[in-house]
PDB file of C-alpha atoms in Angstrom:
ATOM      1  CA  MET A   1      86.303  94.349  71.108  1.00  0.00           C
ATOM      2  CA  ASP A   2      88.598  97.348  71.760  1.00  0.00           C
ATOM      3  CA  THR A   3      91.578  97.221  74.151  1.00  0.00           C
ATOM      4  CA  SER A   4      89.856  99.067  77.009  1.00  0.00           C
ATOM      5  CA  LYS A   5      87.066  96.609  77.033  1.00  0.00           C
ATOM      6  CA  LEU A   6      89.566  93.693  77.047  1.00  0.00           C
ATOM      7  CA  HIS A   7      91.188  95.277  80.142  1.00  0.00           C
ATOM      8  CA  ASN A   8      87.774  95.451  81.708  1.00  0.00           C
ATOM      9  CA  LYS A   9      87.144  91.781  81.031  1.00  0.00           C
ATOM     10  CA  VAL A  10      90.258  90.817  82.909  1.00  0.00           C
ATOM     11  CA  VAL A  11      89.469  93.059  85.796  1.00  0.00           C
ATOM     12  CA  SER A  12      85.897  91.771  85.961  1.00  0.00           C
ATOM     13  CA  TYR A  13      87.096  88.248  85.896  1.00  0.00           C
ATOM     14  CA  ILE A  14      89.524  88.719  88.795  1.00  0.00           C
ATOM     15  CA  LYS A  15      86.897  90.712  90.766  1.00  0.00           C
ATOM     16  CA  ASN A  16      84.332  87.885  90.349  1.00  0.00           C
ATOM     17  CA  GLU A  17      86.857  85.345  91.538  1.00  0.00           C
ATOM     18  CA  ILE A  18      87.417  87.443  94.680  1.00  0.00           C
ATOM     19  CA  VAL A  19      83.704  87.964  95.201  1.00  0.00           C
ATOM     20  CA  GLN A  20      83.152  84.200  94.912  1.00  0.00           C
ATOM     21  CA  GLY A  21      85.844  83.565  97.431  1.00  0.00           C
ATOM     22  CA  ARG A  22      88.063  81.627  95.045  1.00  0.00           C
ATOM     23  CA  LEU A  23      90.795  84.300  95.319  1.00  0.00           C
ATOM     24  CA  LEU A  24      91.831  85.580  98.753  1.00  0.00           C
ATOM     25  CA  PRO A  25      94.627  87.915 100.007  1.00  0.00           C
ATOM     26  CA  GLY A  26      97.848  86.014  99.325  1.00  0.00           C
ATOM     27  CA  SER A  27      96.261  83.782  96.630  1.00  0.00           C
ATOM     28  CA  LYS A  28      98.380  83.178  93.520  1.00  0.00           C
ATOM     29  CA  LEU A  29      96.641  84.028  90.282  1.00  0.00           C
ATOM     30  CA  PRO A  30      96.605  81.638  87.327  1.00  0.00           C
ATOM     31  CA  THR A  31      99.415  82.228  84.873  1.00  0.00           C
ATOM     32  CA  GLU A  32      99.046  84.584  81.937  1.00  0.00           C
ATOM     33  CA  ARG A  33      98.781  81.607  79.659  1.00  0.00           C
ATOM     34  CA  GLU A  34      96.024  80.005  81.747  1.00  0.00           C
ATOM     35  CA  LEU A  35      94.125  83.268  81.958  1.00  0.00           C
ATOM     36  CA  ALA A  36      94.487  83.756  78.188  1.00  0.00           C
ATOM     37  CA  SER A  37      93.034  80.276  77.634  1.00  0.00           C
ATOM     38  CA  SER A  38      90.215  80.782  80.061  1.00  0.00           C
ATOM     39  CA  LEU A  39      89.174  84.129  78.758  1.00  0.00           C
ATOM     40  CA  SER A  40      89.953  83.483  75.048  1.00  0.00           C
ATOM     41  CA  MET A  41      92.232  86.473  74.898  1.00  0.00           C
ATOM     42  CA  SER A  42      95.721  87.276  73.894  1.00  0.00           C
ATOM     43  CA  ARG A  43      98.507  87.213  76.486  1.00  0.00           C
ATOM     44  CA  ASN A  44      99.232  90.872  75.728  1.00  0.00           C
ATOM     45  CA  SER A  45      95.689  91.773  76.641  1.00  0.00           C
ATOM     46  CA  ILE A  46      95.857  89.677  79.793  1.00  0.00           C
ATOM     47  CA  ARG A  47      99.159  91.422  80.720  1.00  0.00           C
ATOM     48  CA  GLU A  48      97.563  94.841  80.237  1.00  0.00           C
ATOM     49  CA  GLY A  49      94.605  93.888  82.438  1.00  0.00           C
ATOM     50  CA  LEU A  50      96.902  92.666  85.203  1.00  0.00           C
ATOM     51  CA  ARG A  51      98.915  95.899  84.977  1.00  0.00           C
ATOM     52  CA  VAL A  52      95.626  97.803  85.692  1.00  0.00           C
ATOM     53  CA  LEU A  53      94.992  95.507  88.734  1.00  0.00           C
ATOM     54  CA  GLU A  54      98.594  96.105  89.919  1.00  0.00           C
ATOM     55  CA  ASN A  55      98.260  99.857  89.566  1.00  0.00           C
ATOM     56  CA  ILE A  56      95.199 100.080  91.736  1.00  0.00           C
ATOM     57  CA  GLY A  57      96.801  97.736  94.416  1.00  0.00           C
ATOM     58  CA  ILE A  58      94.844  94.512  93.834  1.00  0.00           C
ATOM     59  CA  ILE A  59      97.679  92.290  92.791  1.00  0.00           C
ATOM     60  CA  THR A  60     101.441  92.237  93.411  1.00  0.00           C
ATOM     61  CA  PRO A  61     103.839  90.620  90.954  1.00  0.00           C
ATOM     62  CA  VAL A  62     106.642  88.458  92.436  1.00  0.00           C
ATOM     63  CA  GLN A  63     109.660  88.023  90.187  1.00  0.00           C
ATOM     64  CA  GLY A  64     109.972  84.419  89.009  1.00  0.00           C
ATOM     65  CA  SER A  65     106.805  83.347  90.915  1.00  0.00           C
ATOM     66  CA  GLY A  66     103.784  85.075  89.542  1.00  0.00           C
ATOM     67  CA  ASN A  67     100.981  87.439  90.547  1.00  0.00           C
ATOM     68  CA  TYR A  68      99.335  87.399  93.967  1.00  0.00           C
ATOM     69  CA  ILE A  69      96.260  89.053  95.488  1.00  0.00           C
ATOM     70  CA  SER A  70      97.339  91.845  97.738  1.00  0.00           C
ATOM     71  CA  LEU A  71      95.928  94.680  99.783  1.00  0.00           C
ATOM     72  CA  ASN A  72      98.084  97.554  98.665  1.00  0.00           C
ATOM     73  CA  PHE A  73      95.292 100.147  98.618  1.00  0.00           C
ATOM     74  CA  ASP A  74      96.790 102.897 100.677  1.00  0.00           C
ATOM     75  CA  GLU A  75      99.106 104.316  98.074  1.00  0.00           C
ATOM     76  CA  THR A  76      96.376 104.328  95.427  1.00  0.00           C
ATOM     77  CA  MET A  77      93.858 105.998  97.735  1.00  0.00           C
ATOM     78  CA  SER A  78      96.505 108.522  98.757  1.00  0.00           C
ATOM     79  CA  GLU A  79      97.174 109.389  95.107  1.00  0.00           C
ATOM     80  CA  MET A  80      93.519 109.939  94.563  1.00  0.00           C
ATOM     81  CA  LEU A  81      93.255 112.257  97.444  1.00  0.00           C
ATOM     82  CA  SER A  82      96.216 114.174  96.133  1.00  0.00           C
ATOM     83  CA  PHE A  83      94.561 114.721  92.772  1.00  0.00           C
ATOM     84  CA  MET A  84      91.358 115.785  94.514  1.00  0.00           C
ATOM     85  CA  TYR A  85      93.152 118.264  96.753  1.00  0.00           C
ATOM     86  CA  PHE A  86      94.915 119.997  93.848  1.00  0.00           C
ATOM     87  CA  LEU A  87      92.325 119.703  91.071  1.00  0.00           C
ATOM     88  CA  LYS A  88      89.328 120.800  93.219  1.00  0.00           C
ATOM     89  CA  GLY A  89      91.332 123.471  95.158  1.00  0.00           C
ATOM     90  CA  ILE A  90      90.553 122.005  98.449  1.00  0.00           C
ATOM     91  CA  ASP A  91      91.767 124.160 101.431  1.00  0.00           C
ATOM     92  CA  GLU A  92      93.330 123.191 104.714  1.00  0.00           C
ATOM     93  CA  GLU A  93      89.988 123.841 106.514  1.00  0.00           C
ATOM     94  CA  GLN A  94      88.358 120.908 104.644  1.00  0.00           C
ATOM     95  CA  VAL A  95      91.437 118.705 105.371  1.00  0.00           C
ATOM     96  CA  ILE A  96      91.114 119.336 109.100  1.00  0.00           C
ATOM     97  CA  GLU A  97      87.341 118.757 109.064  1.00  0.00           C
ATOM     98  CA  PHE A  98      87.861 115.351 107.311  1.00  0.00           C
ATOM     99  CA  ARG A  99      90.561 114.213 109.773  1.00  0.00           C
ATOM    100  CA  TRP A 100      88.334 115.259 112.703  1.00  0.00           C
ATOM    101  CA  MET A 101      85.433 113.290 111.417  1.00  0.00           C
ATOM    102  CA  ILE A 102      87.593 110.112 110.943  1.00  0.00           C
ATOM    103  CA  GLU A 103      89.316 110.382 114.327  1.00  0.00           C
ATOM    104  CA  GLU A 104      86.147 111.175 116.304  1.00  0.00           C
ATOM    105  CA  GLU A 105      84.294 108.170 114.977  1.00  0.00           C
ATOM    106  CA  ALA A 106      87.478 105.948 115.384  1.00  0.00           C
ATOM    107  CA  LEU A 107      87.750 107.064 119.031  1.00  0.00           C
ATOM    108  CA  LYS A 108      84.107 106.218 119.801  1.00  0.00           C
ATOM    109  CA  LEU A 109      84.629 102.766 118.352  1.00  0.00           C
ATOM    110  CA  SER A 110      87.996 102.127 119.951  1.00  0.00           C
ATOM    111  CA  LEU A 111      86.642 102.923 123.423  1.00  0.00           C
ATOM    112  CA  HIS A 112      84.831  99.556 123.432  1.00  0.00           C
ATOM    113  CA  ARG A 113      87.168  97.558 121.201  1.00  0.00           C
ATOM    114  CA  MET A 114      90.653  98.349 122.513  1.00  0.00           C
ATOM    115  CA  LYS A 115      92.736  95.432 123.533  1.00  0.00           C
ATOM    116  CA  GLU A 116      95.410  95.225 126.249  1.00  0.00           C
ATOM    117  CA  GLU A 117      98.288  95.703 123.687  1.00  0.00           C
ATOM    118  CA  ASP A 118      96.452  98.886 122.353  1.00  0.00           C
ATOM    119  CA  ILE A 119      96.342 100.344 125.762  1.00  0.00           C
ATOM    120  CA  LYS A 120     100.029  99.503 126.431  1.00  0.00           C
ATOM    121  CA  ALA A 121     100.944 101.205 123.125  1.00  0.00           C
ATOM    122  CA  LEU A 122      98.894 104.344 124.074  1.00  0.00           C
ATOM    123  CA  LYS A 123     100.684 104.591 127.372  1.00  0.00           C
ATOM    124  CA  THR A 124     104.107 104.095 125.762  1.00  0.00           C
ATOM    125  CA  ASN A 125     103.436 106.623 122.982  1.00  0.00           C
ATOM    126  CA  LEU A 126     102.071 109.226 125.411  1.00  0.00           C
ATOM    127  CA  SER A 127     105.162 108.919 127.678  1.00  0.00           C
ATOM    128  CA  ALA A 128     107.435 109.242 124.710  1.00  0.00           C
ATOM    129  CA  LEU A 129     105.447 112.278 123.479  1.00  0.00           C
ATOM    130  CA  ILE A 130     105.751 114.029 126.789  1.00  0.00           C
ATOM    131  CA  ALA A 131     109.449 113.159 126.927  1.00  0.00           C
ATOM    132  CA  SER A 132     110.127 114.224 123.333  1.00  0.00           C
ATOM    133  CA  LYS A 133     113.090 116.671 123.095  1.00  0.00           C
ATOM    134  CA  ASN A 134     112.365 118.185 119.638  1.00  0.00           C
ATOM    135  CA  GLU A 135     109.724 118.839 117.071  1.00  0.00           C
ATOM    136  CA  GLU A 136     110.572 115.847 115.035  1.00  0.00           C
ATOM    137  CA  GLU A 137     110.077 113.467 117.890  1.00  0.00           C
ATOM    138  CA  LYS A 138     106.798 115.086 118.931  1.00  0.00           C
ATOM    139  CA  ILE A 139     105.425 114.674 115.399  1.00  0.00           C
ATOM    140  CA  GLN A 140     106.512 110.988 115.405  1.00  0.00           C
ATOM    141  CA  TYR A 141     104.824 110.071 118.649  1.00  0.00           C
ATOM    142  CA  ASP A 142     101.794 112.312 117.920  1.00  0.00           C
ATOM    143  CA  GLN A 143     101.230 110.197 114.724  1.00  0.00           C
ATOM    144  CA  LEU A 144     101.818 106.832 116.469  1.00  0.00           C
ATOM    145  CA  LEU A 145      99.364 107.735 119.237  1.00  0.00           C
ATOM    146  CA  HIS A 146      96.620 108.700 116.785  1.00  0.00           C
ATOM    147  CA  SER A 147      97.219 105.727 114.512  1.00  0.00           C
ATOM    148  CA  THR A 148      97.060 103.427 117.543  1.00  0.00           C
ATOM    149  CA  ILE A 149      93.598 104.810 118.376  1.00  0.00           C
ATOM    150  CA  VAL A 150      92.397 104.511 114.813  1.00  0.00           C
ATOM    151  CA  ASN A 151      93.745 100.956 114.300  1.00  0.00           C
ATOM    152  CA  ALA A 152      92.002  99.831 117.511  1.00  0.00           C
ATOM    153  CA  CYS A 153      88.627 100.766 116.118  1.00  0.00           C
ATOM    154  CA  GLY A 154      88.482  97.486 114.042  1.00  0.00           C
ATOM    155  CA  ASN A 155      86.773  99.118 111.011  1.00  0.00           C
ATOM    156  CA  ASP A 156      88.896  98.268 108.020  1.00  0.00           C
ATOM    157  CA  PHE A 157      87.280 100.888 105.776  1.00  0.00           C
ATOM    158  CA  LEU A 158      87.896 103.671 108.311  1.00  0.00           C
ATOM    159  CA  ILE A 159      91.506 102.482 108.898  1.00  0.00           C
ATOM    160  CA  ALA A 160      92.239 102.338 105.122  1.00  0.00           C
ATOM    161  CA  ASN A 161      90.935 105.800 104.645  1.00  0.00           C
ATOM    162  CA  TYR A 162      92.872 107.129 107.645  1.00  0.00           C
ATOM    163  CA  ASN A 163      96.111 105.578 106.342  1.00  0.00           C
ATOM    164  CA  ALA A 164      95.682 107.006 102.853  1.00  0.00           C
ATOM    165  CA  PHE A 165      94.698 110.400 104.321  1.00  0.00           C
ATOM    166  CA  THR A 166      97.802 110.421 106.594  1.00  0.00           C
ATOM    167  CA  SER A 167     100.084 109.480 103.740  1.00  0.00           C
ATOM    168  CA  PHE A 168      98.513 112.282 101.687  1.00  0.00           C
ATOM    169  CA  MET A 169      99.074 114.861 104.469  1.00  0.00           C
ATOM    170  CA  ASP A 170     102.724 113.709 104.929  1.00  0.00           C
ATOM    171  CA  SER A 171     103.363 114.168 101.227  1.00  0.00           C
ATOM    172  CA  HIS A 172     101.619 117.448 100.486  1.00  0.00           C
ATOM    173  CA  ILE A 173     100.793 119.408 103.599  1.00  0.00           C
ATOM    174  CA  LYS A 174     103.388 118.301 106.119  1.00  0.00           C
ATOM    175  CA  SER A 175     104.192 121.910 106.929  1.00  0.00           C
ATOM    176  CA  MET A 176     100.706 122.243 108.462  1.00  0.00           C
ATOM    177  CA  ARG A 177     101.479 119.577 110.982  1.00  0.00           C
ATOM    178  CA  GLN A 178     104.794 121.148 111.798  1.00  0.00           C
ATOM    179  CA  ARG A 179     103.196 124.576 112.349  1.00  0.00           C
ATOM    180  CA  ILE A 180     100.590 123.094 114.635  1.00  0.00           C
ATOM    181  CA  VAL A 181     103.109 121.137 116.720  1.00  0.00           C
ATOM    182  CA  ARG A 182     105.397 124.106 116.992  1.00  0.00           C
ATOM    183  CA  GLY A 183     102.552 126.294 118.233  1.00  0.00           C
ATOM    184  CA  MET A 184     101.170 123.816 120.695  1.00  0.00           C
ATOM    185  CA  GLU A 185     104.610 122.970 122.077  1.00  0.00           C
ATOM    186  CA  SER A 186     105.123 126.295 123.688  1.00  0.00           C
ATOM    187  CA  SER A 187     102.463 125.818 126.363  1.00  0.00           C
ATOM    188  CA  HIS A 188     102.397 122.019 126.538  1.00  0.00           C
ATOM    189  CA  LEU A 189      98.965 121.980 124.964  1.00  0.00           C
ATOM    190  CA  LEU A 190      99.882 118.974 122.804  1.00  0.00           C
ATOM    191  CA  GLU A 191     100.669 116.762 125.749  1.00  0.00           C
ATOM    192  CA  GLU A 192      97.641 117.799 127.779  1.00  0.00           C
ATOM    193  CA  ALA A 193      95.216 117.201 124.835  1.00  0.00           C
ATOM    194  CA  HIS A 194      96.675 113.703 124.284  1.00  0.00           C
ATOM    195  CA  ARG A 195      96.708 112.902 128.017  1.00  0.00           C
ATOM    196  CA  LYS A 196      92.966 113.419 128.113  1.00  0.00           C
ATOM    197  CA  MET A 197      92.449 111.332 125.072  1.00  0.00           C
ATOM    198  CA  VAL A 198      94.449 108.460 126.511  1.00  0.00           C
ATOM    199  CA  GLU A 199      93.150 108.578 129.968  1.00  0.00           C
ATOM    200  CA  GLY A 200      89.621 108.691 128.705  1.00  0.00           C
ATOM    201  CA  LEU A 201      90.200 105.555 126.585  1.00  0.00           C
ATOM    202  CA  ILE A 202      91.860 103.697 129.449  1.00  0.00           C
ATOM    203  CA  GLN A 203      89.104 104.618 131.868  1.00  0.00           C
ATOM    204  CA  SER A 204      86.325 104.038 129.402  1.00  0.00           C
ATOM    205  CA  ASP A 205      85.367 107.736 129.802  1.00  0.00           C
ATOM    206  CA  LEU A 206      84.115 108.839 126.421  1.00  0.00           C
ATOM    207  CA  ASP A 207      83.557 112.474 127.502  1.00  0.00           C
ATOM    208  CA  LEU A 208      87.039 112.854 128.725  1.00  0.00           C
ATOM    209  CA  SER A 209      88.482 111.266 125.621  1.00  0.00           C
ATOM    210  CA  LEU A 210      86.320 113.379 123.288  1.00  0.00           C
ATOM    211  CA  GLN A 211      87.286 116.455 125.266  1.00  0.00           C
ATOM    212  CA  GLY A 212      90.934 115.758 124.621  1.00  0.00           C
ATOM    213  CA  LEU A 213      90.248 115.244 120.944  1.00  0.00           C
ATOM    214  CA  HIS A 214      88.162 118.393 120.720  1.00  0.00           C
ATOM    215  CA  ASP A 215      90.902 120.302 122.443  1.00  0.00           C
ATOM    216  CA  HIS A 216      93.409 118.916 120.056  1.00  0.00           C
ATOM    217  CA  PHE A 217      91.505 120.072 117.004  1.00  0.00           C
ATOM    218  CA  GLY A 218      90.705 123.383 118.643  1.00  0.00           C
ATOM    219  CA  TYR A 219      94.471 123.903 118.958  1.00  0.00           C
ATOM    220  CA  ILE A 220      94.935 122.815 115.308  1.00  0.00           C
ATOM    221  CA  GLU A 221      92.487 125.454 114.281  1.00  0.00           C
ATOM    222  CA  GLN A 222      94.260 128.032 116.414  1.00  0.00           C
ATOM    223  CA  TYR A 223      97.811 127.259 115.312  1.00  0.00           C
ATOM    224  CA  LYS A 224      97.436 126.002 111.720  1.00  0.00           C
ATOM    225  CA  LYS A 225      98.420 129.427 110.380  1.00  0.00           C
TER     226      LYS A 225
END
C-alpha cells in the first residue's frame, strides 16, 4: 500500500469515528501508538495522516497532551477561495454577487431567528457605525453589523462560508471594501442602508430590511471602482 493510501486510511478511520458519534468536537484522539495498533500501520504513517487532518482543520495538536477534534475550518476554506480567485481569474463582480446571495439568505433566516442579544448587538453596532469618526471605524462596525446578522441565521453551513469568505476578502481584496466605504461615506449612504436593515429586522419587516440590503449592494456596485 503506497503512502497516499495509508494517509487516506487514517483520514477515513477518523471520519468514520466522527460519523458514528464516537468522536465529537473537543474529543481527544487515541495516541499515535494506539492508532498504529488499531490500524496495523506504522507510527510514521499515522503521523502523516494526522498532519493531513490538522491541515484541513479537523484536529488540533496540544503540546504535551495529544490531538483533539476541532472546528478550524474557516482558514482552510478561506485558502481554497483564495486559490479559486486567482487560478480561475474571478473578478470583483462575482465576489459581490456571492456575498449578496449569502447575506440575503442569512437576513431572511435571521428575521425569524434573532434573539434579544442579537437585536441589542445590532443596535449597538449601528449606533457605533453612525458615530464613527474615520474610515477604519466605519469598516469595523460595518463588518460587525453584517456578521451579527449572519450569525443570527442559525445555519452553520452558511455561517462557515460567510466567515471564510470574509477572511478571504480581508486578505486579498480589502481595498475594494475601503473604496466602497469611502464613496458611501460622503453622502451618509452607508448609515442609511444599514439603518433600514436593522430597523427591518427589529420590526420583523422583511421588505424594509431587504430594501436596506439591496440599497447597500447597489451602492457597492456604484462605488466599487
